[in-house]
Amino acid sequence: MIIKLFQSSHRLKAQQLLKKHCNSTTSCHFHQGEMGRKFVVGGNWKMNGTKSQINEILAFLKQGPLNESTEIIVGVPAIYLDHVKSNAPANVEVAAQNCYKVDKGAFTGEISPVMLKDIGVNWVILGHSERRQIFQESDELVAEKVSFALSNGLRVIACIGETLQEREAGKTEEVVFRQTQAIANKIKDWYDVVIAYEPVWAIGTGKTATPQQAQEVHQALRQWISQNISPDVANSIRIQYGGSVTGANAQELASQPDIDGFLVGGASLKPEFVNIVNARQ
């Protein structure tokens, strides 16, 4: 498969590395430093935090120190987005945890990308397993929301992942490929998309995929993207791992070549989040 050359030095370097490191004409993965995929760590606060508790989180983020080479995003409950954006350290971005697929209307309880942009929010988390399971969001709806968010200038963390039942049935790749294909059917430009692979069975359970298990899925997904979307997207898109990431296991997970960051739940509410941010030095 021929990879198009971009004019930038990064793309020229990528082409040289492809020839050096790949044994297959159809798939390849790169280390973060080689491809220049910036490590990105997201903290998903979910439905947690009073203002005083959030101020405590902001305090340990300000104390840091936070790796300047890592992109940091916190997913904040909607009513606190403006407060966190106004008080977070300059190098910490703020994300909404959801938004709908239209700009306004009779959709009680929803918020739109237009509203998020209006208060200066640049990121949104979409397709989280809790949205898919508890609120019955389909692959199609998630894809429509991703497309509309992007069209309104938001950057998106798009979540995918399999349940324990699906994993035990050997359907991990089938599920994550299907979920990614649904998004690919709706968008053409992946520049502002980060994919978060979150094995549902490892979210909030204390269980975690081994670094090798996580790497296998990330590598398979990157190869699928290369073959079904484009090699350029496969080589540049960042794929986070989400699933009971802690300060204790983050460094080993971060050492895997196709893991480009984390989407962290409960640990993002604790000071150990700083260690997770600094997992790749």
Short mmCIF file of C-alpha atoms in Angstrom, two decimals:
data_model
loop_
_atom_site.label_atom_id
_atom_site.label_comp_id
_atom_site.label_asym_id
_atom_site.label_seq_id
_atom_site.Cartn_x
_atom_site.Cartn_y
_atom_site.Cartn_z
CA MET A 1 0.00 0.00 0.00
CA ILE A 2 1.49 3.33 -1.00
CA ILE A 3 1.64 6.05 1.60
CA LYS A 4 1.26 9.57 0.26
CA LEU A 5 4.10 11.88 1.08
CA PHE A 6 3.35 15.13 2.80
CA GLN A 7 5.68 18.06 2.30
CA SER A 8 6.43 18.55 5.97
CA SER A 9 9.62 17.14 7.41
CA HIS A 10 7.57 14.99 9.80
CA ARG A 11 5.85 13.22 6.93
CA LEU A 12 9.09 12.77 5.02
CA LYS A 13 10.63 11.27 8.14
CA ALA A 14 7.62 8.99 8.53
CA GLN A 15 8.14 7.67 5.01
CA GLN A 16 11.77 6.90 5.77
CA LEU A 17 10.79 5.13 8.98
CA LEU A 18 8.15 3.13 7.16
CA LYS A 19 10.74 1.68 4.84
CA LYS A 20 13.06 0.99 7.75
CA HIS A 21 10.67 -0.60 10.24
CA CYS A 22 7.76 -2.21 8.37
CA ASN A 23 7.78 -5.83 7.26
CA SER A 24 4.38 -5.60 5.56
CA THR A 25 3.10 -3.47 2.72
CA THR A 26 -0.35 -3.28 4.29
CA SER A 27 0.24 -2.46 7.94
CA CYS A 28 2.70 -0.92 10.31
CA HIS A 29 2.80 0.76 13.71
CA PHE A 30 5.17 3.43 14.93
CA HIS A 31 6.54 4.56 18.24
CA GLN A 32 5.20 7.88 19.44
CA GLY A 33 8.48 9.66 18.95
CA GLU A 34 8.90 8.33 15.43
CA MET A 35 5.47 9.40 14.20
CA GLY A 36 5.28 12.53 16.36
CA ARG A 37 1.92 11.51 17.84
CA LYS A 38 1.68 13.73 20.90
CA PHE A 39 0.80 11.80 24.05
CA VAL A 40 -2.69 12.82 25.19
CA VAL A 41 -4.22 12.12 28.59
CA GLY A 42 -7.87 12.79 29.29
CA GLY A 43 -9.47 12.79 32.71
CA ASN A 44 -13.17 11.92 32.57
CA TRP A 45 -14.71 13.19 35.80
CA LYS A 46 -18.10 11.68 34.90
CA MET A 47 -20.90 12.79 37.30
CA ASN A 48 -18.54 13.66 40.12
CA GLY A 49 -17.54 16.76 42.02
CA THR A 50 -19.01 19.70 43.85
CA LYS A 51 -17.39 23.07 43.25
CA SER A 52 -15.25 22.68 46.37
CA GLN A 53 -14.14 19.18 45.31
CA ILE A 54 -13.36 20.43 41.83
CA ASN A 55 -11.25 23.22 43.31
CA GLU A 56 -9.23 20.54 45.12
CA ILE A 57 -8.63 18.77 41.80
CA LEU A 58 -7.59 22.04 40.20
CA ALA A 59 -5.19 22.64 43.08
CA PHE A 60 -3.24 19.43 42.53
CA LEU A 61 -3.22 20.04 38.78
CA LYS A 62 -1.71 23.47 39.39
CA GLN A 63 0.84 21.99 41.78
CA GLY A 64 1.85 19.36 39.23
CA PRO A 65 4.37 19.25 37.82
CA LEU A 66 2.74 18.25 34.53
CA ASN A 67 4.77 16.96 31.59
CA GLU A 68 4.87 19.77 29.04
CA SER A 69 5.08 17.22 26.22
CA THR A 70 1.70 15.70 27.11
CA GLU A 71 -1.62 17.13 26.00
CA ILE A 72 -3.99 17.20 28.98
CA ILE A 73 -7.79 17.34 28.80
CA VAL A 74 -10.34 17.08 31.60
CA GLY A 75 -13.92 16.04 30.90
CA VAL A 76 -16.07 18.14 33.20
CA PRO A 77 -19.78 17.98 34.19
CA ALA A 78 -21.61 20.51 32.02
CA ILE A 79 -22.57 22.95 34.77
CA TYR A 80 -18.92 23.33 35.83
CA LEU A 81 -17.37 23.73 32.38
CA ASP A 82 -17.11 27.51 32.61
CA HIS A 83 -15.72 27.41 36.16
CA VAL A 84 -13.03 24.86 35.30
CA LYS A 85 -12.09 26.62 32.08
CA SER A 86 -11.61 29.85 34.03
CA ASN A 87 -9.54 28.27 36.79
CA ALA A 88 -7.59 25.36 35.26
CA PRO A 89 -3.85 25.61 34.55
CA ALA A 90 -3.11 27.08 31.14
CA ASN A 91 -1.88 23.74 29.78
CA VAL A 92 -5.06 21.85 30.76
CA GLU A 93 -7.87 21.82 28.19
CA VAL A 94 -11.52 21.35 29.11
CA ALA A 95 -13.92 18.90 27.45
CA ALA A 96 -17.65 18.36 27.70
CA GLN A 97 -18.76 14.80 28.35
CA ASN A 98 -21.52 14.84 25.74
CA CYS A 99 -23.31 16.99 23.18
CA TYR A 100 -26.18 16.45 20.74
CA LYS A 101 -26.25 16.23 16.95
CA VAL A 102 -28.12 19.49 16.24
CA ASP A 103 -27.44 23.11 17.19
CA LYS A 104 -30.71 23.92 19.02
CA GLY A 105 -34.27 22.77 19.53
CA ALA A 106 -36.67 20.82 21.72
CA PHE A 107 -34.16 18.39 23.20
CA THR A 108 -34.63 18.73 26.94
CA GLY A 109 -31.48 18.07 28.93
CA GLU A 110 -29.12 18.17 25.94
CA ILE A 111 -26.42 20.68 25.08
CA SER A 112 -25.16 21.54 21.61
CA PRO A 113 -21.70 22.04 20.11
CA VAL A 114 -22.68 25.66 19.45
CA MET A 115 -23.24 26.20 23.17
CA LEU A 116 -19.90 24.61 24.02
CA LYS A 117 -18.02 26.78 21.54
CA ASP A 118 -19.87 29.83 22.86
CA ILE A 119 -18.24 29.39 26.29
CA GLY A 120 -14.84 28.56 24.83
CA VAL A 121 -14.87 24.77 25.19
CA ASN A 122 -12.90 23.05 22.41
CA TRP A 123 -13.24 19.34 23.22
CA VAL A 124 -16.02 16.83 23.76
CA ILE A 125 -16.06 13.14 24.75
CA LEU A 126 -18.55 11.15 22.66
CA GLY A 127 -19.60 7.50 22.58
CA HIS A 128 -18.44 6.59 26.08
CA SER A 129 -19.55 3.11 27.05
CA GLU A 130 -21.81 4.52 29.76
CA ARG A 131 -23.62 6.58 27.12
CA ARG A 132 -23.90 3.54 24.89
CA GLN A 133 -25.09 1.19 27.64
CA ILE A 134 -27.12 3.27 30.09
CA PHE A 135 -28.58 5.72 27.57
CA GLN A 136 -28.75 3.26 24.67
CA GLU A 137 -26.74 5.39 22.23
CA SER A 138 -26.28 3.43 19.02
CA ASP A 139 -23.20 3.36 16.78
CA GLU A 140 -25.19 5.46 14.29
CA LEU A 141 -26.12 8.14 16.83
CA VAL A 142 -22.58 8.34 18.17
CA ALA A 143 -21.26 8.77 14.63
CA GLU A 144 -23.80 11.51 13.89
CA LYS A 145 -22.81 13.32 17.07
CA VAL A 146 -19.11 13.05 16.20
CA SER A 147 -19.75 14.42 12.72
CA PHE A 148 -21.82 17.36 13.95
CA ALA A 149 -19.37 18.24 16.71
CA LEU A 150 -16.48 18.31 14.23
CA SER A 151 -18.47 20.42 11.78
CA ASN A 152 -18.94 22.98 14.55
CA GLY A 153 -15.25 23.23 15.35
CA LEU A 154 -15.01 20.89 18.33
CA ARG A 155 -12.28 18.33 18.76
CA VAL A 156 -13.57 14.89 19.68
CA ILE A 157 -12.49 12.00 21.88
CA ALA A 158 -14.48 9.18 20.26
CA CYS A 159 -14.86 6.13 22.50
CA ILE A 160 -15.08 2.54 21.35
CA GLY A 161 -14.78 -0.80 23.13
CA GLU A 162 -16.17 -4.25 23.78
CA THR A 163 -18.07 -5.76 26.70
CA LEU A 164 -16.80 -8.76 28.67
CA GLN A 165 -19.33 -10.99 26.88
CA GLU A 166 -18.10 -9.79 23.50
CA ARG A 167 -14.47 -10.28 24.50
CA GLU A 168 -15.09 -13.81 25.75
CA ALA A 169 -16.88 -14.58 22.49
CA GLY A 170 -13.79 -13.50 20.56
CA LYS A 171 -15.54 -10.46 19.09
CA THR A 172 -13.25 -7.69 20.32
CA GLU A 173 -11.95 -6.71 16.88
CA GLU A 174 -15.36 -7.14 15.25
CA VAL A 175 -16.91 -4.72 17.74
CA VAL A 176 -14.23 -2.01 17.68
CA PHE A 177 -13.98 -2.15 13.89
CA ARG A 178 -17.78 -1.85 13.58
CA GLN A 179 -17.89 1.13 15.92
CA THR A 180 -15.04 2.84 14.08
CA GLN A 181 -16.61 2.11 10.69
CA ALA A 182 -19.81 3.84 11.80
CA ILE A 183 -17.81 7.01 12.46
CA ALA A 184 -15.86 6.62 9.21
CA ASN A 185 -19.17 6.52 7.34
CA LYS A 186 -19.95 10.03 8.60
CA ILE A 187 -16.63 11.89 8.51
CA LYS A 188 -13.76 12.38 6.10
CA ASP A 189 -11.29 14.47 8.11
CA TRP A 190 -9.87 12.74 11.20
CA TYR A 191 -7.43 15.50 12.17
CA ASP A 192 -9.45 16.61 15.21
CA VAL A 193 -10.37 13.11 16.40
CA VAL A 194 -8.74 11.08 19.15
CA ILE A 195 -9.96 7.49 19.50
CA ALA A 196 -10.28 6.10 23.02
CA TYR A 197 -10.31 2.31 23.20
CA GLU A 198 -12.01 1.40 26.45
CA PRO A 199 -12.67 -2.29 27.12
CA VAL A 200 -15.99 -2.01 28.94
CA TRP A 201 -15.15 -4.92 31.23
CA ALA A 202 -12.18 -2.97 32.60
CA ILE A 203 -13.95 0.32 33.36
CA GLY A 204 -14.38 0.98 37.06
CA THR A 205 -13.92 -2.69 37.88
CA GLY A 206 -10.32 -2.64 39.01
CA LYS A 207 -9.56 -5.01 36.16
CA THR A 208 -7.34 -3.83 33.37
CA ALA A 209 -6.18 -5.24 30.11
CA THR A 210 -2.53 -6.21 30.31
CA PRO A 211 -0.25 -3.86 28.39
CA GLN A 212 0.12 -6.64 25.81
CA GLN A 213 -3.65 -7.09 25.45
CA ALA A 214 -4.16 -3.36 25.06
CA GLN A 215 -1.33 -3.10 22.53
CA GLU A 216 -2.78 -5.96 20.47
CA VAL A 217 -6.11 -4.17 20.09
CA HIS A 218 -4.51 -0.79 19.40
CA GLN A 219 -2.23 -2.30 16.76
CA ALA A 220 -5.09 -4.21 15.13
CA LEU A 221 -7.22 -1.07 15.07
CA ARG A 222 -4.42 0.99 13.54
CA GLN A 223 -3.94 -1.66 10.86
CA TRP A 224 -7.69 -1.70 10.17
CA ILE A 225 -7.70 2.09 9.82
CA SER A 226 -4.76 1.85 7.42
CA GLN A 227 -6.61 -0.62 5.23
CA ASN A 228 -10.12 0.87 5.46
CA ILE A 229 -9.61 4.61 5.87
CA SER A 230 -6.05 5.52 4.89
CA PRO A 231 -2.44 4.86 5.90
CA ASP A 232 -1.99 8.55 6.67
CA VAL A 233 -4.87 8.58 9.15
CA ALA A 234 -3.63 5.33 10.69
CA ASN A 235 -0.16 6.73 11.24
CA SER A 236 -1.27 10.09 12.64
CA ILE A 237 -4.38 9.36 14.70
CA ARG A 238 -3.91 9.05 18.43
CA ILE A 239 -5.47 6.05 20.17
CA GLN A 240 -5.93 6.30 23.92
CA TYR A 241 -6.41 3.39 26.29
CA GLY A 242 -9.16 3.66 28.91
CA GLY A 243 -9.95 1.03 31.51
CA SER A 244 -8.89 1.24 35.16
CA VAL A 245 -5.71 3.18 34.39
CA THR A 246 -3.86 4.08 37.59
CA GLY A 247 -0.60 5.65 38.62
CA ALA A 248 0.72 2.13 39.19
CA ASN A 249 0.09 0.69 35.71
CA ALA A 250 0.25 3.81 33.55
CA GLN A 251 3.98 3.74 32.82
CA GLU A 252 3.99 0.19 31.47
CA LEU A 253 0.88 0.86 29.37
CA ALA A 254 2.47 4.07 28.05
CA SER A 255 5.51 2.11 26.85
CA GLN A 256 3.43 0.28 24.22
CA PRO A 257 4.07 1.63 20.71
CA ASP A 258 0.44 2.02 19.64
CA ILE A 259 -0.89 3.47 22.90
CA ASP A 260 -0.85 7.25 22.51
CA GLY A 261 -2.41 8.23 25.81
CA PHE A 262 -5.15 7.47 28.29
CA LEU A 263 -8.76 8.29 29.03
CA VAL A 264 -8.88 8.02 32.80
CA GLY A 265 -11.97 7.79 35.00
CA GLY A 266 -11.83 7.60 38.79
CA ALA A 267 -8.07 8.14 39.02
CA SER A 268 -8.46 11.56 37.38
CA LEU A 269 -10.21 12.77 40.55
CA LYS A 270 -7.13 11.98 42.65
CA PRO A 271 -3.59 13.38 42.86
CA GLU A 272 -2.29 10.19 41.19
CA PHE A 273 -3.64 11.69 37.94
CA VAL A 274 -0.44 13.74 37.86
CA ASN A 275 1.58 10.51 37.73
CA ILE A 276 -0.59 9.25 34.88
CA VAL A 277 -0.07 12.48 32.94
CA ASN A 278 3.67 12.00 33.43
CA ALA A 279 3.67 8.30 32.51
CA ARG A 280 5.57 8.89 29.27
CA GLN A 281 8.60 11.08 29.80
#
